[in-house]
Coordinates of N, CA, C and O in Angstrom, one line a residue:
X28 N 98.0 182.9 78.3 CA 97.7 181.6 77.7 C 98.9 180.7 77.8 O 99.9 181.2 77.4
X29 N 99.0 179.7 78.1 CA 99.6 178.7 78.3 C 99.9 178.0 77.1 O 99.0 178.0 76.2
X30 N 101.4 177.4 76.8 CA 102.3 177.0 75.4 C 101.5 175.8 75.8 O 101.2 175.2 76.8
X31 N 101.2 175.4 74.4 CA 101.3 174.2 74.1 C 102.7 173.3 74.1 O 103.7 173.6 73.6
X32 N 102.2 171.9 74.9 CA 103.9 171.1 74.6 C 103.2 170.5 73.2 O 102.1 170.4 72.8
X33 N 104.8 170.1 72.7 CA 104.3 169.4 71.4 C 105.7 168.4 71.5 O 106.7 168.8 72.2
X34 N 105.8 167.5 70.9 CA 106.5 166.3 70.7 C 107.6 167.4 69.7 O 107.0 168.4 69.4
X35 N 108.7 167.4 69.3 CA 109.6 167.3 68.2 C 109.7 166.3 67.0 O 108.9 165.4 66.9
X36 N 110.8 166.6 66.1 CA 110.8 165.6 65.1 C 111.7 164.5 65.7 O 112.3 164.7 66.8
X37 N 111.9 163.2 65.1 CA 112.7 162.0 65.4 C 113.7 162.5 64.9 O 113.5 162.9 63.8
X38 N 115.4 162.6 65.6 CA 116.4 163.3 65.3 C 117.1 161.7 65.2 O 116.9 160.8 66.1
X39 N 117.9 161.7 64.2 CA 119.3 160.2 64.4 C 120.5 160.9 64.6 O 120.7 162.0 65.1
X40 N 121.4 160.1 64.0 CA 122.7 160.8 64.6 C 123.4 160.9 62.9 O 122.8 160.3 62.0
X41 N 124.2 161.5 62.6 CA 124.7 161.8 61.3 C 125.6 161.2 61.2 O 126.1 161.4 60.1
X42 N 126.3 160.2 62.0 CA 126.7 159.3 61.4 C 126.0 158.1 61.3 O 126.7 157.0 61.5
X43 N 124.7 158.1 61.0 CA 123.6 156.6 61.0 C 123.7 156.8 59.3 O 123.8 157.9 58.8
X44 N 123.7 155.5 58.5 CA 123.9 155.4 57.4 C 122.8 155.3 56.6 O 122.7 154.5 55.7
X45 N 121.5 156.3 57.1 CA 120.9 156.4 56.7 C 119.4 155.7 56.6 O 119.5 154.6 57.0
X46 N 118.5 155.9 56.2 CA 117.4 155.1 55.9 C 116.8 154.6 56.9 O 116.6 155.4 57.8
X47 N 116.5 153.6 57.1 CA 115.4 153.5 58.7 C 116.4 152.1 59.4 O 116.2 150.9 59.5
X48 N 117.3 152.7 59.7 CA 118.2 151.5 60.5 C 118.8 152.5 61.6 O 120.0 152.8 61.6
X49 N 118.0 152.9 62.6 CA 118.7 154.2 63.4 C 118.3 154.0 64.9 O 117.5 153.1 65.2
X50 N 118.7 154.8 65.8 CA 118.3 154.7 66.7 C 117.7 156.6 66.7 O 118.3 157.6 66.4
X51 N 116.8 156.7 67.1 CA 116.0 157.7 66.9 C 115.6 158.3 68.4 O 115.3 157.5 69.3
X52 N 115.7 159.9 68.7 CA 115.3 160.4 69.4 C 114.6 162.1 69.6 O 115.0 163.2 69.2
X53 N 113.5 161.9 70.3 CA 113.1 163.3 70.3 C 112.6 163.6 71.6 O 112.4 162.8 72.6
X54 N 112.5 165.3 71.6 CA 112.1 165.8 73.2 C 110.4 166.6 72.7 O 110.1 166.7 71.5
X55 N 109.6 167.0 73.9 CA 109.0 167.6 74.3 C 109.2 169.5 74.3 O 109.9 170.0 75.2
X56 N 108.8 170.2 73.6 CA 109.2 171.6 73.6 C 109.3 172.5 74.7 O 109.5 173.7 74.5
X57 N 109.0 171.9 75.9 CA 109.1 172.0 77.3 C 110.4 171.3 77.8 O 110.9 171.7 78.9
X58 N 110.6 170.7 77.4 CA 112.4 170.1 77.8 C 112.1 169.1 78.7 O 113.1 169.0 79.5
X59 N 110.8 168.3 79.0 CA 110.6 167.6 80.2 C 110.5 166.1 80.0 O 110.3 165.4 81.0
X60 N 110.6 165.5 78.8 CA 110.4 164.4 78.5 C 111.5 164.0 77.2 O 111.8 165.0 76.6
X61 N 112.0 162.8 76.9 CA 112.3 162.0 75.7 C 112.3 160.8 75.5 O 112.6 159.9 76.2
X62 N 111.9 160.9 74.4 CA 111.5 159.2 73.9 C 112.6 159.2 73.2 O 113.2 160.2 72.7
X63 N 112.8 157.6 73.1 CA 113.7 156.6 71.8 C 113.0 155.8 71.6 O 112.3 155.2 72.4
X64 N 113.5 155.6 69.7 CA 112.8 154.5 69.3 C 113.6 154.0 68.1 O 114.6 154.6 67.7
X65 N 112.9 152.8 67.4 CA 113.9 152.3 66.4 C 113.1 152.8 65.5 O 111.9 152.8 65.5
X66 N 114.1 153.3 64.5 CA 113.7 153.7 63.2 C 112.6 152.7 62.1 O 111.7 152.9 61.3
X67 N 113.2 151.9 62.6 CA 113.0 150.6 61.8 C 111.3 150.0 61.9 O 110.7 149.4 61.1
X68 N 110.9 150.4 63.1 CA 109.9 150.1 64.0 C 109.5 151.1 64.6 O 109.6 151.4 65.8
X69 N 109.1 151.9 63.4 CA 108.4 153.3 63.9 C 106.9 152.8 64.7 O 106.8 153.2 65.9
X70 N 106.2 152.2 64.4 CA 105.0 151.9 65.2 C 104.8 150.9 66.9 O 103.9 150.3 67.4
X71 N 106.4 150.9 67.3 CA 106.4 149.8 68.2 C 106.4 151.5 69.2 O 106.8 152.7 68.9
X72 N 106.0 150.9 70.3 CA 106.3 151.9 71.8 C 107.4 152.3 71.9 O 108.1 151.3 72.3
X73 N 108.2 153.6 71.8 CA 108.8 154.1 72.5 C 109.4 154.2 74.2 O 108.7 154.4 75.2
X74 N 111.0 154.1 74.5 CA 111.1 153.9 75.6 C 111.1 155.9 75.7 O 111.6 156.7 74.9
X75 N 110.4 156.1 77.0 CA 110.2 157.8 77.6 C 111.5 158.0 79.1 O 112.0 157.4 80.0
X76 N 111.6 159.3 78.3 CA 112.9 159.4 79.6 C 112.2 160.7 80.2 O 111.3 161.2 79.6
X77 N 112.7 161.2 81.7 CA 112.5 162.4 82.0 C 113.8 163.1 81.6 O 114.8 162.5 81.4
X78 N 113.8 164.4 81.4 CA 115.2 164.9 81.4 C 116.0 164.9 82.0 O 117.0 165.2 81.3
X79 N 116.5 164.6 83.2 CA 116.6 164.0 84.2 C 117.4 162.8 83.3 O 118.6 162.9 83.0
X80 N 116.6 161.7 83.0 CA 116.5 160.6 82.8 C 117.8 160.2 81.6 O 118.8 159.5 81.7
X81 N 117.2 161.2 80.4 CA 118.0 161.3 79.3 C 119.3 162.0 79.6 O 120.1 161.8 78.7
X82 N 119.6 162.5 80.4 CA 121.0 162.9 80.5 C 121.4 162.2 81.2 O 122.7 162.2 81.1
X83 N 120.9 161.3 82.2 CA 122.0 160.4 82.4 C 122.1 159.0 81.4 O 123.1 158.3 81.2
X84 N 120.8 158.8 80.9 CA 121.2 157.4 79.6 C 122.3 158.0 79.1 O 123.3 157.2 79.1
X85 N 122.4 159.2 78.5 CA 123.8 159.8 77.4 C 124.8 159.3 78.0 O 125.5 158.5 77.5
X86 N 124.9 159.9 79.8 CA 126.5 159.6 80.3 C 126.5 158.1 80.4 O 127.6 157.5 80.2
X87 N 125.0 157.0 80.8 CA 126.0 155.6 80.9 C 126.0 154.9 79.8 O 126.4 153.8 79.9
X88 N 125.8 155.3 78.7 CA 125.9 154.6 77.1 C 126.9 155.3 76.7 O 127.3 154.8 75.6
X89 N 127.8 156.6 76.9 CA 128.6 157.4 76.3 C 130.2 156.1 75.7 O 130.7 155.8 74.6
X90 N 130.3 155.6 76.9 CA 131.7 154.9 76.4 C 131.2 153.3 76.6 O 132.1 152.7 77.1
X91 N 130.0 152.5 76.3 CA 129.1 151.8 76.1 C 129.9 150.6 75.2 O 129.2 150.5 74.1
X92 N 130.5 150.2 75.2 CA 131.0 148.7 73.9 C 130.9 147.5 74.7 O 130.9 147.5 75.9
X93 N 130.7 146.6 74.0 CA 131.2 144.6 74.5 C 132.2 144.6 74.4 O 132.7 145.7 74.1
X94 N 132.9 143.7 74.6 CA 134.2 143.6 74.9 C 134.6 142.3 73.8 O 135.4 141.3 73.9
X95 N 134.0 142.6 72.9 CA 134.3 141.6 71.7 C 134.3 142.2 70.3 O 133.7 143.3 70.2
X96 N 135.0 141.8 69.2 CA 134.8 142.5 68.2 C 133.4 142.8 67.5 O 132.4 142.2 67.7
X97 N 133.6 143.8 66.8 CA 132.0 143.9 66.0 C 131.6 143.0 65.0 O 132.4 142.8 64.2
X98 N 130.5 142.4 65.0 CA 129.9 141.6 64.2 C 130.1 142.2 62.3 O 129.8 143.3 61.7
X99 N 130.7 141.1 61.8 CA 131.2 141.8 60.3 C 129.7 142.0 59.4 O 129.7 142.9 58.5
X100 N 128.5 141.2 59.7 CA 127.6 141.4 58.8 C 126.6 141.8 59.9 O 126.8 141.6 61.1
X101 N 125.2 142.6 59.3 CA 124.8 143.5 60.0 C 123.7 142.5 60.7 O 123.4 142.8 61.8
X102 N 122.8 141.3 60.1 CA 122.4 140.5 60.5 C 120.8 140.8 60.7 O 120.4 141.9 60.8
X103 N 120.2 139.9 60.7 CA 118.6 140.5 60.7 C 117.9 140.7 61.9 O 117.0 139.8 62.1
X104 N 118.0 141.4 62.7 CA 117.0 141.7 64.0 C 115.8 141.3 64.2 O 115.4 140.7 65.2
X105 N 115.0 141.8 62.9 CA 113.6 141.3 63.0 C 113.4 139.5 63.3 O 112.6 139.1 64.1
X106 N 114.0 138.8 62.7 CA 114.4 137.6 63.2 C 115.1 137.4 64.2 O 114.8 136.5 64.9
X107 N 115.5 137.8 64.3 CA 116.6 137.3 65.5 C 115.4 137.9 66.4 O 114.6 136.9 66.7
X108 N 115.0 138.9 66.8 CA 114.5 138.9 67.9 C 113.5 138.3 68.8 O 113.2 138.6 69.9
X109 N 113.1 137.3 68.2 CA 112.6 136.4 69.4 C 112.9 135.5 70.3 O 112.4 134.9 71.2
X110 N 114.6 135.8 69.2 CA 115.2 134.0 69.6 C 116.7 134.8 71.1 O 117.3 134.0 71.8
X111 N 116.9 136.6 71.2 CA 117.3 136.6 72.2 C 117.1 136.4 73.6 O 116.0 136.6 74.1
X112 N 118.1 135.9 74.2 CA 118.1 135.3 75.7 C 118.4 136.7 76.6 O 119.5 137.1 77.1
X113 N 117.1 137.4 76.6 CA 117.6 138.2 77.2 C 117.8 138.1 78.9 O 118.4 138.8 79.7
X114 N 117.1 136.8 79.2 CA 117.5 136.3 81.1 C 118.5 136.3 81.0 O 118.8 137.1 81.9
X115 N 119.8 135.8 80.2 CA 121.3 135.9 80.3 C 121.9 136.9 79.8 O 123.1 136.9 79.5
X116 N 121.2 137.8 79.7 CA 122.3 139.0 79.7 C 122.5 139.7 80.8 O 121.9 139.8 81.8
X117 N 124.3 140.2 80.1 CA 124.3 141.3 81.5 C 123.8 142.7 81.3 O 124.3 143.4 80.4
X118 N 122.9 143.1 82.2 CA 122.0 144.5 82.0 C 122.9 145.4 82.5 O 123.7 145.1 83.4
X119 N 122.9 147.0 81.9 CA 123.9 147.9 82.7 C 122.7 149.2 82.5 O 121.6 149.4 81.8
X120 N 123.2 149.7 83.3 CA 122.0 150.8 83.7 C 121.9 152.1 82.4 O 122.9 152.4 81.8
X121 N 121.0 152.4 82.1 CA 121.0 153.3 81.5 C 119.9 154.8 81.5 O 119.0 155.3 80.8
X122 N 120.4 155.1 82.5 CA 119.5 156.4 83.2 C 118.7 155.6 84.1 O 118.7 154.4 83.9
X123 N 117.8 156.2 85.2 CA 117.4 155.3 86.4 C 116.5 154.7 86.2 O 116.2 153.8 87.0
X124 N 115.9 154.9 85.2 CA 114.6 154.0 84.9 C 114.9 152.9 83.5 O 114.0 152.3 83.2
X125 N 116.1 152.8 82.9 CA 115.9 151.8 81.9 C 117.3 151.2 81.9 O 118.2 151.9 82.4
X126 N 117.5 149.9 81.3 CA 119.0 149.2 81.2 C 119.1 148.6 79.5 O 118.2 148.6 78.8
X127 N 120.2 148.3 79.2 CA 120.6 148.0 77.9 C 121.5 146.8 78.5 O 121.8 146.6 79.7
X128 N 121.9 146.1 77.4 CA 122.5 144.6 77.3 C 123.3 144.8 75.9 O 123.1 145.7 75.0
X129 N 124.5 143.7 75.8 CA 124.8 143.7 74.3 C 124.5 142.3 74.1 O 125.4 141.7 74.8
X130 N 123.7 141.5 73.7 CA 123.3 140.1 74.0 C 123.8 139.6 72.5 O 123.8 140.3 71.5
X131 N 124.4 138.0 72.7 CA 125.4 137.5 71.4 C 123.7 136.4 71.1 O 122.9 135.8 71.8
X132 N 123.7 136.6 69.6 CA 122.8 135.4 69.2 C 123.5 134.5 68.9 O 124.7 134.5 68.9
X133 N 122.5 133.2 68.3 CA 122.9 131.9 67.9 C 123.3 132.6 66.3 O 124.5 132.4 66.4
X134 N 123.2 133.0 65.5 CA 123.7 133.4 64.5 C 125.0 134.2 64.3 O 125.4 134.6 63.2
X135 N 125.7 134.2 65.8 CA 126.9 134.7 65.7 C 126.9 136.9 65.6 O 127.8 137.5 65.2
X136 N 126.2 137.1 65.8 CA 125.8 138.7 65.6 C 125.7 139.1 67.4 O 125.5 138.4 68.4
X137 N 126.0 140.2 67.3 CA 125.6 140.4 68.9 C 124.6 141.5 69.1 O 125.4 142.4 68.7
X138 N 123.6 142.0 69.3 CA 122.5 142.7 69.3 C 122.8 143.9 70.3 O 123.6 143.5 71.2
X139 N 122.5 145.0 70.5 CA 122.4 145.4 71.9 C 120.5 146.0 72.2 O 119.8 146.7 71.5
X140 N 120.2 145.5 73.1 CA 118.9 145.6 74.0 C 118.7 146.9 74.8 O 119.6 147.3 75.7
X141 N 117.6 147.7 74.5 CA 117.3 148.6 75.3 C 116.5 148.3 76.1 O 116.5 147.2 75.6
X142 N 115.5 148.2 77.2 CA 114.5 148.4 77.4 C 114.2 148.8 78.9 O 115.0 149.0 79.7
X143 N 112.8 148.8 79.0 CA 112.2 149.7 79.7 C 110.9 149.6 80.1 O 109.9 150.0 79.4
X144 N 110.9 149.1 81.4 CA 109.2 148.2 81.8 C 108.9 147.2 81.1 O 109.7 146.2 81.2
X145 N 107.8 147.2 80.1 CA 107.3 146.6 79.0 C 108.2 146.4 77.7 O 108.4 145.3 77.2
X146 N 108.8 148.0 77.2 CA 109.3 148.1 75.7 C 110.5 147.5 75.9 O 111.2 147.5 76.9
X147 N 110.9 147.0 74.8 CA 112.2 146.2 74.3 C 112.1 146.7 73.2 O 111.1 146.7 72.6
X148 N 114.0 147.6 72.4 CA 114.3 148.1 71.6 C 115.3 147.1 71.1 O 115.7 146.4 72.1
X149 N 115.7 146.7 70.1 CA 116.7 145.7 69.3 C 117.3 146.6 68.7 O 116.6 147.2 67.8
X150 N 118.3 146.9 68.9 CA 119.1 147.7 67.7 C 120.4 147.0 67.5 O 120.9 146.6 68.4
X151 N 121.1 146.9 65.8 CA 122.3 146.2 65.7 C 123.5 147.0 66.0 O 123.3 148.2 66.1
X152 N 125.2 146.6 66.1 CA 125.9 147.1 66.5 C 126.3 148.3 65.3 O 127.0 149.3 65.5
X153 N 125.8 148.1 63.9 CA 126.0 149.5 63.3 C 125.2 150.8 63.9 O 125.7 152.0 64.0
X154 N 124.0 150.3 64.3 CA 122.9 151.5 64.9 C 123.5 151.6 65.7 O 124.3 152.5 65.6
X155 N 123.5 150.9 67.1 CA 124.3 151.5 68.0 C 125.3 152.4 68.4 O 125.3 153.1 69.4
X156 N 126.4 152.2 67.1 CA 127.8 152.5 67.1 C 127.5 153.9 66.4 O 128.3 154.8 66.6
X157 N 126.3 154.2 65.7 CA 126.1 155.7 65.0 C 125.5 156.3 66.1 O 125.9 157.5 66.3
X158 N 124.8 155.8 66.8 CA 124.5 156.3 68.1 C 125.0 156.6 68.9 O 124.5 157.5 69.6
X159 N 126.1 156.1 69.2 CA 127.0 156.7 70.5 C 128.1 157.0 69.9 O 129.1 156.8 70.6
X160 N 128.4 157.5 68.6 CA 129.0 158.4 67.6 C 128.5 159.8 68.0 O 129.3 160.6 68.3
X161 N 127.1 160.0 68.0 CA 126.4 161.0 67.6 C 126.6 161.0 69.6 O 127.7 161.4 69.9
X162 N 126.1 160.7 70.3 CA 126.3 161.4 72.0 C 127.5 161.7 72.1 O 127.7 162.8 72.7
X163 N 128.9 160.7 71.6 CA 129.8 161.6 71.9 C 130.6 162.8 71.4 O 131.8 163.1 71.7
X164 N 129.5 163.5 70.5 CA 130.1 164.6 69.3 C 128.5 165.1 69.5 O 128.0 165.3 68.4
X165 N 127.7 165.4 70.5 CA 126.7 166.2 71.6 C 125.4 166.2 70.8 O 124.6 167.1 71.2
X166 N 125.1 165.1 69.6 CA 124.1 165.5 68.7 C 123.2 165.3 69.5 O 122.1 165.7 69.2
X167 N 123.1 164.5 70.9 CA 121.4 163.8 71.7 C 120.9 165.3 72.8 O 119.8 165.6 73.3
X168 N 121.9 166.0 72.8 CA 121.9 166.9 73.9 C 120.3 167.7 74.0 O 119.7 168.5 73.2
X169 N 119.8 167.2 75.1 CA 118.5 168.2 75.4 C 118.3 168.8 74.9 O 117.4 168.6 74.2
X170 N 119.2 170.2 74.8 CA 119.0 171.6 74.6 C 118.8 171.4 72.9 O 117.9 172.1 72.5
X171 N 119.4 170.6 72.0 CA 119.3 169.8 70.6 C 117.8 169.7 70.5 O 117.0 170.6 70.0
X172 N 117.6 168.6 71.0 CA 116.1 168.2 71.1 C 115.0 169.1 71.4 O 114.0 168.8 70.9
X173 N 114.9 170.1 72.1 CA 114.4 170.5 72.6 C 113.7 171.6 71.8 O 112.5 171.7 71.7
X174 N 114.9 172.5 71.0 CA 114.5 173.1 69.8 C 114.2 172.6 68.7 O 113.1 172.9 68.4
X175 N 114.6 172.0 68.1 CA 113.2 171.4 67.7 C 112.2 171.1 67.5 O 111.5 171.3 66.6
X176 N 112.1 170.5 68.8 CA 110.9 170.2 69.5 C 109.8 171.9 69.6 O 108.6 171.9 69.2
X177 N 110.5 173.1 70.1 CA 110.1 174.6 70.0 C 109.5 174.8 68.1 O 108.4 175.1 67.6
X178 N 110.9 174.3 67.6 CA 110.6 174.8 66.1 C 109.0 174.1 65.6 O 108.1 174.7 65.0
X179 N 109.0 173.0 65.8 CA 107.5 172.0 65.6 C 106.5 172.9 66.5 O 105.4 172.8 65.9
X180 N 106.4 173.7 67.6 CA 105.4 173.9 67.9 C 105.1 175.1 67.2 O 104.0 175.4 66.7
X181 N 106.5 176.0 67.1 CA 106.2 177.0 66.0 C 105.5 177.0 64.7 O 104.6 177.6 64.2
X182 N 106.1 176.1 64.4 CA 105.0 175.7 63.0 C 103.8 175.2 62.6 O 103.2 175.4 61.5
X183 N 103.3 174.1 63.9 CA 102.1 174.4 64.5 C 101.1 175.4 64.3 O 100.0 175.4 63.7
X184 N 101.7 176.3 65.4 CA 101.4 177.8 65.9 C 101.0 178.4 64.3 O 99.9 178.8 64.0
X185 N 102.2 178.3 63.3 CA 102.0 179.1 62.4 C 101.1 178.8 61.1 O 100.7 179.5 60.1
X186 N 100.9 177.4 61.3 CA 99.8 176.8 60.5 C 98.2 177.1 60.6 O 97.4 177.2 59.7
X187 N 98.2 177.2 61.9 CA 97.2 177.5 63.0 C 96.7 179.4 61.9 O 95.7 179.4 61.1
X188 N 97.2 180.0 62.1 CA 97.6 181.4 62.0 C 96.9 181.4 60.3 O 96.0 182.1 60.0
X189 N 97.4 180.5 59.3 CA 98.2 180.5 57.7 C 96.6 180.0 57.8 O 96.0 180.7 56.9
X190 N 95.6 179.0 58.7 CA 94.5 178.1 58.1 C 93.3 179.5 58.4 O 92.4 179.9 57.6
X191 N 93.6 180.1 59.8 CA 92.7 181.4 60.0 C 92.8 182.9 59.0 O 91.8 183.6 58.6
X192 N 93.9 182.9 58.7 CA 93.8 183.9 57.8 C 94.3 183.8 56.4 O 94.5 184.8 55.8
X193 N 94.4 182.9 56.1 CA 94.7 182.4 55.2 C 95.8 182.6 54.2 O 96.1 182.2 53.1
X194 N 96.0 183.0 54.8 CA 98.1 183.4 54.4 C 98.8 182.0 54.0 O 98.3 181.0 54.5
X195 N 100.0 182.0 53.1 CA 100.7 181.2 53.3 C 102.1 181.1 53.8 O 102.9 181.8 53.2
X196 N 102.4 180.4 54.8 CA 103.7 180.7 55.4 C 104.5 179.6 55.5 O 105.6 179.7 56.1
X197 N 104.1 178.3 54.6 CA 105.0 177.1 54.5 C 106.3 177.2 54.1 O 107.2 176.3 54.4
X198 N 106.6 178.3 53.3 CA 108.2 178.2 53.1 C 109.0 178.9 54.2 O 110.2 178.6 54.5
X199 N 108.0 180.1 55.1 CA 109.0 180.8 56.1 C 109.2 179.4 57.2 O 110.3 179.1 57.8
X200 N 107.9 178.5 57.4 CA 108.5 177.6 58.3 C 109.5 176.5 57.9 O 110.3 176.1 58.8
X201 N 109.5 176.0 56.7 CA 110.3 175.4 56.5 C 111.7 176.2 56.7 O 112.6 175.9 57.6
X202 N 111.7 177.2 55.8 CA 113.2 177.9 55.7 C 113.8 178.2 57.3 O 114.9 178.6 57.6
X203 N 113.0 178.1 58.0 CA 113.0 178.9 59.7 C 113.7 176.8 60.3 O 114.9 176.6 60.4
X204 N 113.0 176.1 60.3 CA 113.5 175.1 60.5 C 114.3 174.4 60.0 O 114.8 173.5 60.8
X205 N 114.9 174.5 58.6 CA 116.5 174.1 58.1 C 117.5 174.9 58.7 O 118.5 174.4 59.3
X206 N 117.3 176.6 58.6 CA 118.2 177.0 59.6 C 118.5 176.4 60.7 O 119.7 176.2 60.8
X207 N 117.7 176.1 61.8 CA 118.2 175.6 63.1 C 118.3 174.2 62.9 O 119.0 173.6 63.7
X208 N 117.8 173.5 62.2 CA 118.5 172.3 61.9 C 120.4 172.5 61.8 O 121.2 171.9 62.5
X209 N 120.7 173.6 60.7 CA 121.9 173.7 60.1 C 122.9 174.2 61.6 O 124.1 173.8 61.8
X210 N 121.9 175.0 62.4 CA 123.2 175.5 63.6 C 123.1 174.3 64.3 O 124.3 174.2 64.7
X211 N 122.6 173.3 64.6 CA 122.3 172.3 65.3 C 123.8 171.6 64.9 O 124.6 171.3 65.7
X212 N 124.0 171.4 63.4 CA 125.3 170.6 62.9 C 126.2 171.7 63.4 O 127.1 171.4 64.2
X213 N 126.1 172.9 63.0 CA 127.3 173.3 62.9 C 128.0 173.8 64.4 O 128.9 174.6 64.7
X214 N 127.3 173.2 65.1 CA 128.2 173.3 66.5 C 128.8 172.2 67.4 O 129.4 172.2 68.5
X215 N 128.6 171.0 66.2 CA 129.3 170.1 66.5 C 130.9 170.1 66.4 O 131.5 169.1 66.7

């Protein structure tokens, strides 16, 4: 019988200051796909990477800054975002299928742009900066993602199991999934 793929949870980076201001990422429990998305805008389309894909976004965003200081206040995106010029930005590659920008608004804030075909991501330079925090201290890494992603089908699988026989096994999955959450930190 053939594994089911299943999506993983939305992983941020631990240095994101929490709450839905993040840049968010998850893999496929097959290791063949990942999406990003903004926390903020959980219901907007996700940009999709191949694995492939996602390891090289990590390496060309790894050392990723403008060449200007950081904007002192965090500024409102959701506004701002209609009013960026993203024709005048300069795009830099970010794995072979998507590019990012750091684009400066009229309100003096500078944004950075993901996107990808269709999807356009807005994230501010705090998200950003927790984010390529977190790739350079290996939190985006596949193999990260990926279990996870295993652990979610596990629990799945064991819900599946808990609804037929009617067992309950919600604490072994939870307790089974904080563990490998916890080796996840602690091999940073």
């Amino acid at each position: 019988m053939a594994e089911t793929v299943v999506w993983g949870p939305w992983w941020r980076s631990s240095y994101s200051s929490g709450g839905d201001n993040c840049v968010d990422a998850a893999a496929t429990s097959d290791g063949t796909r990942v999406r990003v998305r903004d926390s903020k805008a959980p219901d907007e389309s996700p940009c999709m990477f191949s694995a492939d894909g996602w390891v090289a976004l990590l390496t060309d965003v790894a050392d990723a800054r403008p060449g200007i200081a950081p904007a002192l206040r965090a500024g409102d995106k959701e506004t701002a975002r209609p009013d960026l010029d993203l024709k005048a930005a300069v795009w830099r590659p970010a794995g072979p299928d998507a590019e990012f920008a750091f684009v400066d608004h009229a309100d003096g804030i500078t944004y950075v742009v993901l996107r990808q075909d269709m999807v356009v991501l807005v994230f501010t330079m705090a998200e950003w900066d927790a984010f390529l925090a977190g790739v350079r201290d290996g939190e985006f890494v596949l193999e990260h993602l990926v279990l996870l992603a295993k652990l979610e089908a596990e629990a799945a699988r064991a819900a599946v199991v808990a609804a037929q026989t009617g067992s309950v096994v919600d604490s072994l999955i939870a307790d089974r999934r904080a563990e490998a959450v916890r080796e996840l930190r602690e091999r940073h």
